[in-house]
Structures are given as C-alpha cells and as structure tokens.
C-alpha atoms as one frame of an Amber mdcrd trajectory, in Angstrom:
protein
 177.061 106.408 105.052 177.892 104.598 108.345 175.186 105.988 110.666 176.400
 103.889 113.571 179.809 105.537 113.371 178.689 109.076 112.841 175.757 109.096
 115.245 178.268 109.527 118.111 178.626 113.170 117.040 174.979 113.938 117.486
 174.015 115.609 120.862 172.243 113.309 123.248 173.345 110.051 121.442 175.602
 109.011 124.342 172.887 109.702 126.889 170.373 107.553 125.008 172.989 104.785
 124.762 173.641 104.902 128.521 169.925 104.964 129.314 169.346 101.914 127.130
 172.163 100.008 128.660 171.005 100.908 132.163 167.552  99.591 131.366 169.225
  96.259 130.450 171.113  96.187 133.697 174.478  96.803 131.983 177.163  98.687
 133.922 178.271 101.703 132.075 181.804 102.822 132.436 181.946 106.576 133.077
 184.808 108.632 131.884 186.565 111.031 134.126 185.178 114.542 134.163 181.666
 113.448 133.439 178.694 115.281 134.833 175.981 113.815 137.021 172.221 114.489
 136.369 169.180 113.713 138.322 168.777 110.333 136.679 172.456 109.303 137.206
 175.822 109.739 135.736 176.013 110.378 131.979 178.969 111.238 129.772 179.850
 114.892 129.247 178.417 116.432 126.160 180.687 116.951 123.228 182.556 120.142
 123.196 182.679 120.596 127.067 185.976 121.156 128.761 185.810 117.925 130.773
 185.895 115.678 127.618 187.756 112.367 128.018 188.835 109.550 125.608 186.443
 106.617 125.645 189.119 104.202 124.706 191.676 105.062 127.447 189.706 106.962
 130.080 192.162 109.922 129.959 191.123 113.501 129.773 191.956 115.596 126.710
 192.802 118.709 128.778 189.968 120.652 127.243 191.376 120.445 123.716 188.045
 120.645 121.879 189.726 120.502 118.503 191.419 117.203 119.323 188.258 115.824
 120.820 186.443 116.521 117.548 189.165 114.667 115.635 188.895 111.703 117.948
 185.072 111.482 117.602 185.049 108.911 114.825 187.603 106.734 116.650 185.290
 106.596 119.608 182.538 105.319 117.315 184.747 102.488 115.989 185.955 101.526
 119.528 182.359 100.904 120.665 181.519  98.762 117.588 182.085  94.964 117.389
 184.244  93.857 114.436 181.902  90.988 113.673 178.699  93.001 113.996 177.891
  91.478 117.380 175.641  92.954 120.124 177.913  95.876 120.578 177.304  96.830
 116.951 173.531  96.259 116.963 171.028  99.036 117.056 170.118  99.396 120.802
 166.628 100.537 119.902 165.750  97.161 118.215 165.504  94.602 120.980 164.877
  91.756 118.400 168.014  92.572 116.428 168.744  90.380 113.367 172.115  89.500
 114.797 170.414  87.700 117.596 168.376  85.438 115.334 169.428  81.774 114.844
 170.113  80.171 111.496 167.110  77.792 112.004 164.890  80.837 112.737 165.972
  82.563 109.570 165.595  79.483 107.328 162.207  78.851 108.856 161.007  82.216
 107.528 162.128  81.470 103.936 159.184  80.472 101.661 161.533  78.217  99.628
 162.161  74.645 100.547 165.324  74.141 102.626 167.073  71.084 103.884 170.434
  70.587 105.491 172.172  67.242 105.484 175.627  66.215 106.758 178.107  63.498
 106.245 178.672  60.989 103.406 175.199  59.456 103.977 173.636  62.954 103.887
 171.859  62.523 107.230 169.188  65.029 107.948 170.308  67.922 110.111 167.417
  70.288 109.379 164.312  70.854 107.184 162.280  74.007 107.343 158.534  74.328
 107.569 158.086  75.007 103.946 159.848  71.650 103.042 157.666  69.894 105.603
 154.533  71.414 104.205 155.305  70.001 100.733 156.825  66.606 101.474 155.773
  66.066 105.054 157.821  66.229 108.274 161.313  64.546 108.533 163.133  63.260
 111.550 166.741  64.373 112.039 169.675  61.995 111.883 168.294  59.665 109.195
 170.114  59.160 105.863 168.612  61.025 102.894 168.207  57.827 100.768 165.522
  56.559 103.184 164.259  59.692 104.873 164.234  61.963 101.809 162.928  59.626
  99.019 161.748  62.594  96.968 165.391  63.675  96.435 166.298  60.147  95.385
 163.413  60.070  92.852 164.559  63.382  91.409 168.160  62.050  91.027 169.621
  64.561  93.389 171.604  62.173  95.589 174.490  61.676  93.082 174.546  65.396
  92.598 174.820  65.878  96.341 177.717  63.436  96.405 179.403  65.438  93.686
 178.858  68.719  95.582 180.260  67.169  98.763 183.383  65.991  96.992 184.099
  68.980  94.787 183.023  71.669  97.199 181.140  73.420  94.359 177.421  74.190
  94.199 175.263  72.496  91.544 171.796  73.418  90.194 169.137  71.453  88.415
 166.247  73.433  86.919 162.510  72.891  86.717 162.187  69.393  88.180 158.711
  68.064  88.397 157.577  66.792  91.725 154.354  65.553  93.203 153.794  67.238
  96.597 152.495  65.041  99.387 150.519  68.052 100.781 149.279  71.318  99.379
 146.639  72.449  96.828 148.779  71.473  93.772 149.010  67.983  92.575 152.101
  68.804  90.549 154.728  71.404  91.085 158.109  72.386  89.638 161.132  73.340
  91.613 164.675  74.405  90.870 167.031  72.710  93.235 170.375  74.208  94.241
 172.855  72.110  96.285 175.464  74.173  98.125 178.368  72.699 100.098 178.780
  73.512 103.856 182.313  73.164 104.966 182.362  71.668 108.464 184.195  69.080
 110.549 183.143  65.452 110.178 182.815  65.522 106.428 180.861  68.685 105.926
 177.234  68.905 104.665 175.004  70.107 101.855 172.343  72.863 101.834 169.469
  71.946  99.553 167.482  75.024  98.438 164.485  74.482  96.274 162.639  77.460
  94.692 159.096  76.991  93.424 159.078  77.834  89.678 155.660  76.259  88.885
 154.213  79.574  87.674 157.161  80.181  85.397 157.089  76.634  83.996 153.338
  76.854  83.385 153.713  80.284  81.855 156.497  78.963  79.564 154.338  75.974
  78.637 151.561  78.267  77.725 153.826  80.256  75.478 155.132  77.029  73.832
 151.612  75.805  73.443 150.627  79.045  71.774 153.651  78.868  69.519 152.793
  75.311  68.523 149.207  76.336  67.680 150.527  79.248  65.597 152.982  76.951
  63.814 150.260  74.398  63.154 148.041  77.114  61.743 150.946  78.452  59.580
 151.845  74.944  58.306 148.149  74.286  57.649 147.952  77.494  55.647 151.119
  76.536  53.816 149.944  73.096  52.901 146.454  74.394  51.919 148.133  76.627
  49.326 149.980  73.789  47.826 148.244  71.313  45.491 146.304  68.799  47.527
 146.712  66.180  44.760 149.154  66.469  41.883 147.864  66.176  38.359 149.154
  62.964  36.805 149.957  63.484  33.098 149.711  60.654  30.540 153.390  60.730
  29.615 154.967  61.328  33.006 155.060  60.007  36.518 155.161  62.779  39.064
 155.661  62.939  42.867 156.455  65.793  45.305 157.096  66.321  49.003 157.138
  69.301  51.329 158.951  69.311  54.622 158.354  72.426  56.928 161.499  73.598
  58.658 162.238  73.691  62.329 159.785  73.854  65.215 158.949  77.597  65.101
 155.906  79.161  63.646 157.772  80.900  60.872 157.256  78.497  57.908 158.625
  79.498  54.559 157.171  80.157  51.153 158.221  77.065  49.166 155.766  75.811
  46.583 155.411  73.526  43.618 152.814  72.573  41.046 152.058  70.322  38.032
 149.888  71.627  35.217 148.727  69.610  32.182 148.721  71.858  29.190 147.122
  69.642  26.514 148.581  67.920  23.435 150.489  65.645  25.849 152.542  68.569
  27.239 153.107  69.146  30.983 154.255  72.224  32.913 156.088  71.934  36.263
 157.010  74.707  38.509 158.868  75.053  41.880 159.693  78.227  43.777 160.740
  79.790  47.021 159.520  83.115  48.422 162.267  84.738  50.452 161.421  85.266
  54.153 159.284  83.226  56.490 155.877  83.299  58.084 152.361  83.848  56.933
 153.344  86.813  54.774 155.669  84.657  52.698 153.053  81.991  52.463 150.469
  84.470  51.340 152.828  85.811  48.527 153.510  82.176  47.542 149.756  81.462
  47.179 149.305  84.338  44.879 152.259  83.481  42.752 151.190  79.867  42.454
 147.711  80.948  41.301 149.239  83.329  38.755 151.501  80.523  37.372 148.422
  78.339  36.759 146.677  81.172  34.908 149.731  82.052  32.756 150.323  78.370
  32.067 146.853  78.094  30.541 148.012  80.608  27.982 150.512  77.980  26.799
 153.314  80.550  26.673 157.099  79.694  26.465 158.714  79.375  29.864 160.612
  82.672  29.683 157.443  84.601  28.877 155.693  83.060  31.961 158.580  84.284
  34.164 158.444  87.642  32.572 154.795  88.045  33.552 155.460  86.681  37.010
 158.285  89.201  37.577 155.993  92.089  37.092 153.254  90.548  39.197 155.660
  89.781  42.072 156.566  93.499  42.265 152.930  94.464  42.357 152.010  91.941
  45.070 154.759  93.006  47.533 157.685  95.151  46.483 159.694  94.047  49.571
 159.408  90.345  48.736 161.427  88.491  46.126 161.142  84.837  45.027 163.150
  82.351  43.071 161.315  80.146  40.603 161.909  77.645  37.758 159.243  76.912
  35.255 159.604  73.997  32.806 157.426  72.371  30.090 157.838  68.815  28.850
 157.011  67.972  25.312 156.877  64.163  24.780 156.801  64.540  20.981 160.225
  66.077  21.054 161.470  64.350  24.187 162.828  67.610  25.752 162.241  69.708
  28.802 162.051  73.504  28.085 162.755  75.673  31.068 163.461  79.218  32.374
 164.862  80.044  35.750 164.565  83.173  37.961 167.435  82.906  40.366 166.536
  79.332  41.309 168.810  76.313  41.694 169.385  74.240  38.541 167.223  71.363
  37.429 168.946  67.953  37.502 168.228  65.304  34.852 169.432  61.724  35.194
 169.439  59.794  31.929 168.631  56.102  31.616 172.357  55.189  31.877 172.709
  57.017  35.233 174.557  60.089  34.052 173.363  63.434  35.598 173.152  66.683
  33.775 172.623  70.108  35.417 170.562  72.755  33.761 172.768  75.584  34.932
 171.976  77.998  32.040 170.147  80.140  31.313 169.063  81.901  34.442 167.996
  85.322  35.516 167.532  87.256  38.778 164.739  86.424  41.253 161.192  87.448
  40.633 160.355  90.959  41.857 163.652  92.562  40.896 162.442  93.818  37.422
 164.334  94.999  34.484 165.533  91.660  33.165 164.678  89.704  30.092 164.502
  86.024  30.838 165.449  83.393  28.358 164.540  79.731  27.875 166.744  76.712
  27.600 166.111  73.012  27.083 167.331  69.596  28.260 166.768  66.104  26.892
 164.098  64.151  28.857 163.574  61.019  26.894 162.145  57.696  27.964 163.971
  56.298  31.073 165.025  59.748  32.197 164.143  61.457  35.549 164.176  65.219
  36.409 164.584  66.623  39.871 163.467  70.148  40.998 163.998  71.328  44.465
 164.344  74.394  46.765 167.497  75.656  48.503 166.584  74.126  51.867 167.590
  70.686  50.443 171.139  71.613  49.815 171.930  74.786  51.770 173.615  74.603
  55.216 174.846  77.297  57.552 178.246  75.542  58.036 178.986  74.607  54.442
 179.159  76.038  50.979 176.083  75.382  48.837 178.252  73.949  46.107 179.104
  71.090  48.474 175.398  70.436  48.998 174.881  70.420  45.261 177.669  67.916
  44.781 176.165  65.655  47.449 172.754  65.896  45.787 174.063  64.992  42.346
 175.897  61.929  43.730 172.717  60.790  45.522 170.527  61.459  42.511 172.782
  59.473  40.195 172.003  56.322  42.196 168.416  57.009  43.001 166.206  54.514
  41.188 162.599  53.542  41.581 159.271  55.412  41.257 159.183  59.179  41.901
 157.886  58.768  45.476 160.956  56.626  46.359 163.306  59.138  44.724 161.848
  61.984  46.846 162.385  60.043  50.051 165.851  59.038  49.074 166.802  62.636
  48.407 165.596  63.742  51.851 167.521  60.947  53.560 170.631  61.512  51.541
 170.693  65.185  52.451 169.747  64.400  56.103 166.544  66.338  56.144 164.707
  65.771  59.483 161.850  67.375  61.346 164.415  69.540  63.065 165.867  70.899
  59.836 165.917  74.725  60.044 164.524  75.546  56.571 161.559  74.447  54.475
 162.243  71.860  51.743 160.283  71.185  48.609 161.165  68.419  46.121 159.491
  67.611  42.813 160.414  64.518  40.778 159.123  63.664  37.275 159.953  60.607
  35.264 159.484  59.766  31.579 159.217  55.994  32.005 160.398  53.516  29.403
 157.448  51.394  28.091 157.691  47.923  26.607 155.244  45.326  25.572 151.569
  46.201  25.824 152.286  49.602  27.294 154.409  50.455  24.225 151.333  49.753
  22.074 149.344  52.348  24.067 151.889  55.160  23.683 152.672  55.871  20.059
 153.403  58.745  17.793 153.562  59.464  14.040 154.196  62.588  11.975 154.048
  63.694   8.317 155.649  66.769   6.742 153.129  68.643   4.685 154.874  69.521
   1.375 153.485  71.270  -1.580 150.243  73.210  -1.859 146.595  72.228  -1.504
 147.435  68.669  -2.645 148.876  68.132   0.835 145.403  67.916   2.292 144.339
  64.571   0.736 147.749  63.116   1.610 147.200  64.177   5.207 143.749  62.566
   5.316 145.140  59.310   3.942 148.038  59.322   6.374 145.739  59.901   9.337
 143.294  57.246   8.270 146.116  54.706   7.880 147.761  55.497  11.212 144.561
  55.422  13.211 143.540  52.194  11.625 146.893  50.591  12.440 146.429  51.769
  16.063 143.268  49.728  16.123 140.920  52.371  17.128 137.189  52.063  16.680
 135.536  53.324  13.487 134.041  56.318  15.344 137.369  57.390  16.750 139.035
  56.974  13.389 136.409  59.124  11.629 136.701  61.864  14.228 140.492  61.770
  14.046 140.509  62.083  10.301 137.968  64.830  10.336 140.036  66.858  12.817
 143.280  66.301  10.926 141.666  67.386   7.675 140.266  70.657   9.155 143.518
  71.587  10.893 145.624  70.855   7.891 143.275  72.876   5.648 143.373  75.811
   8.126 147.168  75.723   8.140 147.445  75.548   4.394 145.145  78.529   4.039
 146.515  80.735   6.821 149.928  79.359   7.683 153.397  79.315   6.082 155.869
  76.434   5.639 157.301  74.349   7.106 154.148  72.420   8.052 153.732  69.152
   9.869 150.956  66.837  11.007 151.480  64.967  14.263 149.344  62.104  15.654
 149.942  60.780  19.127 148.086  58.415  21.359 148.296  57.635  25.018 146.362
  55.159  27.174 143.727  57.906  27.724 143.606  60.144  24.683 144.306  60.697
  20.959 146.063  63.938  20.025 146.022  65.602  16.610 148.442  68.539  16.068
 149.429  70.632  13.116 152.422  73.074  13.208 153.411  75.764  10.646 155.766
  78.724  10.436 153.258  81.489  11.043 152.907  82.753  14.619 149.369  84.174
  14.205 147.206  82.156  16.609 143.778  81.169  15.280 140.589  81.908  17.241
 137.193  80.493  17.126 134.543  82.653  15.560 130.901  82.424  14.526 130.614
  82.101  10.710 127.723  83.731   8.858 125.480  81.502   6.759 126.899  83.055
   3.561 130.527  82.557   4.658 132.419  79.886   2.618 135.201  79.610   5.254
 135.850  80.151   8.997 134.195  77.019  10.237 137.202  74.717  10.625 138.147
  75.663  14.170 134.484  75.605  15.304 134.073  72.065  13.803 137.232  70.892
  15.658 136.040  72.461  18.914 132.691  70.759  18.565 133.858  67.200  17.909
 136.954  67.203  20.110 137.194  66.951  23.858 139.491  70.018  23.956 141.563
  72.179  21.587 144.169  74.924  21.795 147.025  76.679  20.153 150.454  78.076
  21.104 153.538  79.629  19.749 156.393  77.290  19.245 160.110  77.789  20.371
 161.614  78.438  16.977 158.826  80.702  15.753 155.430  79.731  14.305 152.534
  78.041  15.929 150.943  74.716  16.848 147.210  74.030  16.708 145.979  70.868
  18.504 142.937  68.977  19.617 142.312  65.980  21.767 139.828  63.038  21.906
 139.249  61.179  25.106 139.385  57.432  24.557 136.992  54.990  26.029 138.372
  52.612  28.542 140.031  49.593  26.859 140.769  51.391  23.559
C-alpha cells in the first residue's frame, strides 16, 4: 500500500507537513478558505466547507463528496515523479534519496571499484577495497594502479564488458590481500558496464566467498578421505597377491571408478585346486559403496570355501546363489566361475548373469563363451549349468566386469565388439594384456564405473621347459591284473622323467594304492594319469563311480582300508572330486626338490 499517497486522508497530516516545511524555512502556499490558528495559517481540515483544490487553488464550493474523490489526486500532485525531496518522508532528515553514490558504495562491505574509459582509469574505490589492496589514486589506468586485477586476468574481461555492454562474472578467484588478517582470500568478481559519455565505465564488484570456498574444500576433503577409505576397503577385500599356478600365468587389475566415494563391488580371485587344476572367478555386486564392498567380501570368501570342495562350476554357483540371498536379499551380483584342467586342455565354466569369457587361441582367433548362462546371484529358483572351452597351450582367456565395456552413450554390444577386436591383437604376458585392454577401452581415472580384468594364459613350452611339463596316461582294462600293469607303467614313466629314486618309489607306491582302491570300489572306465610340472608330481586315478573316498582309521585286524591313509601320509597333499561326465577322480601330489 502507498502510505505517502493515502496519508493525506488522515486528520492532521497536512498540519504536520506544513509545520515541518516551516521549520525548514520553506514557504507554504495556503489554499483559499484556509483557517488561521495561533501558530500560523494551516490548511483547512478535510470535510470542512472551505475545502480547496491543492493543485489549482480553487474552492470546491463545499462539495464534500467531490473533495473526498479528489483526495488521492492531491497526494499524487505533492509527490515527485522521480522520488525526489518532495516524495521523501519529511520526518527523516537524512533521507536515502539525499545520499550520494559514493556514500552508499562506501557502506558496502564488498569490494567496489569504478573505472572509466578504454584504459580503465580509476574513478572510485571504496573503503573495503582499500582495506584489502591498499589505497588507490584516481585517474590512473588499472593496468598500473590496480595490479591485482591484472594478476587475476580481469583486464581482458573488463575490455569485453566495455565493448559488449554485458556484465561478466568470474567465481572464486584466489587473492593475497595486502592488508587484513587473512593471508589468502577468495572473491567472486562481477564486472558491470556503466553507460556514460566518453566511452563509459565498468563497475567492479567483488564479494568475499572465502568462507564458502573453505567450507566446500572441507567437504571435498572429507569426500576424498571417505573415498580413500572405501577404496582401501575394496582393495583389502581383493587378493593382495594372486596365486600363480604351475600350468598358467595369471594377472589381474582393478580400477576404481570416478572420484566419488561410492566404489563398486567388483572382485576377482585365483584358487589352486590341486592335481594341476586352477579355479578363477570374477564378479560384480550391483550397487556402490561400502555396502556393496561388504557383500563382495563375503561372496569372495564363500567362493574360496566352495572351491576347496572341488565341485563342478555350476554347483559352486548354485551354492553362491542361496548364500547371496541370505547375505542381503536386496543385493544381487553377477559372477562367472571357471576351472582349468591342464590334462584335458579345457576351461570349464558357469556364469550367473555375467559377461562372457573370451578365449584367444594361438592363431589369434577369439571365441566367446556366450552359453550357458543363468540369472545373477541372489535371484533364486534357477538351476545353473556348466559349459567348456578349449584352453590349450598358447591360448589366453579374458575375464572382466561390465565397467570395461559398458557406456552410457553406447550399446554394450558395441563395447564387446571393440573388446574382441582389441583382444585379438593383444599379445605378450598377462600384465601387458591387462594394460592393453584398459587402454583400448579408454579406461582412465575419471571413468565412472569400477573395472576388474583377469587374464590367464596357458603358455607354449619348448626346449627345457617342455621337459619340465609332461603328462602320461594308461587306461586300466581288465580286473585285478591291471594293478601290476599300472605299477610297471608308473615305474617306467617316472624313470624316463629322470626323477630321483626316492621320488620314483613314492610315485609308484601312490599309483599302486590308488589303482588298487579304484579296482576294489570303483567301476569302469578307469584311467591312471601321471603329470609333472616344474614344482610337483601328480598321480591321479579316475573311474566311473561317483562315491568319493574318505580317509579312515583302520583297525589292526582289518585287511583293507589303509590305501588312502598311506597315500595321505607319503604325499604332500591329496584329494578327490566328481568329474563332469559322472564318476570321480582321486589324486595326490608330491613336491619336487629344486632342480628336479
């Protein structure tokens, strides 16, 4: 509501106005028909018969109704259009309208400077500016008189503002005040054009944002610490050093995504199973942050436990599926679990919603293990199945998470196609292949998703290395007469491999006991396998019965039941597992002395 306009209707308002003007020595024009009091003449009160028009000085002839209608017009006639002294509140001697621009800008706590002309000569700086940068003399060009603006790179911006007539702002510029308690401060500078004759000028307004910048830096520092803690947790849950199997060369890499604290749940692992076999696993827990990392850690621990049972890949995933639901029903994870058997030269695998394994043969051709697959872990109600791929000497297998190939602006099939082309030409040791995959898919520190890559190679061996990695097998046909043939076969093979007499004797003893146990409790087909690496001798017997043997204490009167106990005593380790096509395999290992 316009109180200046409507206050004319209030009784006594005109008297107070006249008294105030009289106190200032201003001559007050009195309308005709006004009344005179003891203190001088004052306008007639509203509603009296002697009412006159303030704009024309003519009486209304006592028409009180018309006088009421003209009341607002009198208020507008006595008010300046531009809000000058006539429109000021007469009861405020220091009216705002009377203040100069310099006085107003001097009260502003922000830094203010006014320059004019193409050289930006100083026209004015307020006290706040002088307190920070020191006093400045007027009329001098900004390049020499305001060096702080030149150091901040604002002079070209001021030229642009002067030419375009549009304001420009630069945020959070760091300055070193010449005075004041702070050694470093941050200001946001706004340059506003001032249209004027002689080329115009520029108003520089600098707001102190040091508190905001420092607060934002504290937040960023806290986020960095949280992210470092999350990444440390993530890396601590991954294997600190990969197991290196005898038959394979293995390397892996993990790249946390982005710069935020929400790391993902990618993981990988390598597990030696015995009998020269190796299990590898890679997975990705959906979601991000410490919660996903915690679920990942539990799944990785469970995989290692289930792997020690030497179960087929699909059975391991079946157990993981139930466990994932128990750990956190709201979390799901993708996973691929694979087992390499060097005796067969194959990679057996099962996938739970994970991206396919890629295998590059020695000739450079790439094969994708697209089937079989199942839903992610934690969904339940699905029977997983196993598949296999050839992984012979000279072949390389690649396991990875979706962060390697998935992009927000492209279909995932495009990323898989790029990966296959890059993998087809990736040669060298596994570490080099990992790095080449990251570079080919343009994975940098700013990538927005976690990436895990696992590479395993079955290297070709020639010369002396080929002598250290050998295998031989014998089908056990017939009945009990197969036992002496097995002992003779083992003795001849171990002798040809130039083992010491002690190792030969232990190997023949283990082969004899395992064959005898299989002949007594197993069913055909039966086979004896002997395999050596540069570090161990492996003796394995397979048959068609899936009943796994167990070690037991035989009584003194028992004539049988001591075969597995003898093997467990003389060998470095032993174990048994069910085979893919049905049946079982029982094996033992002997650690070889260096130089054997």
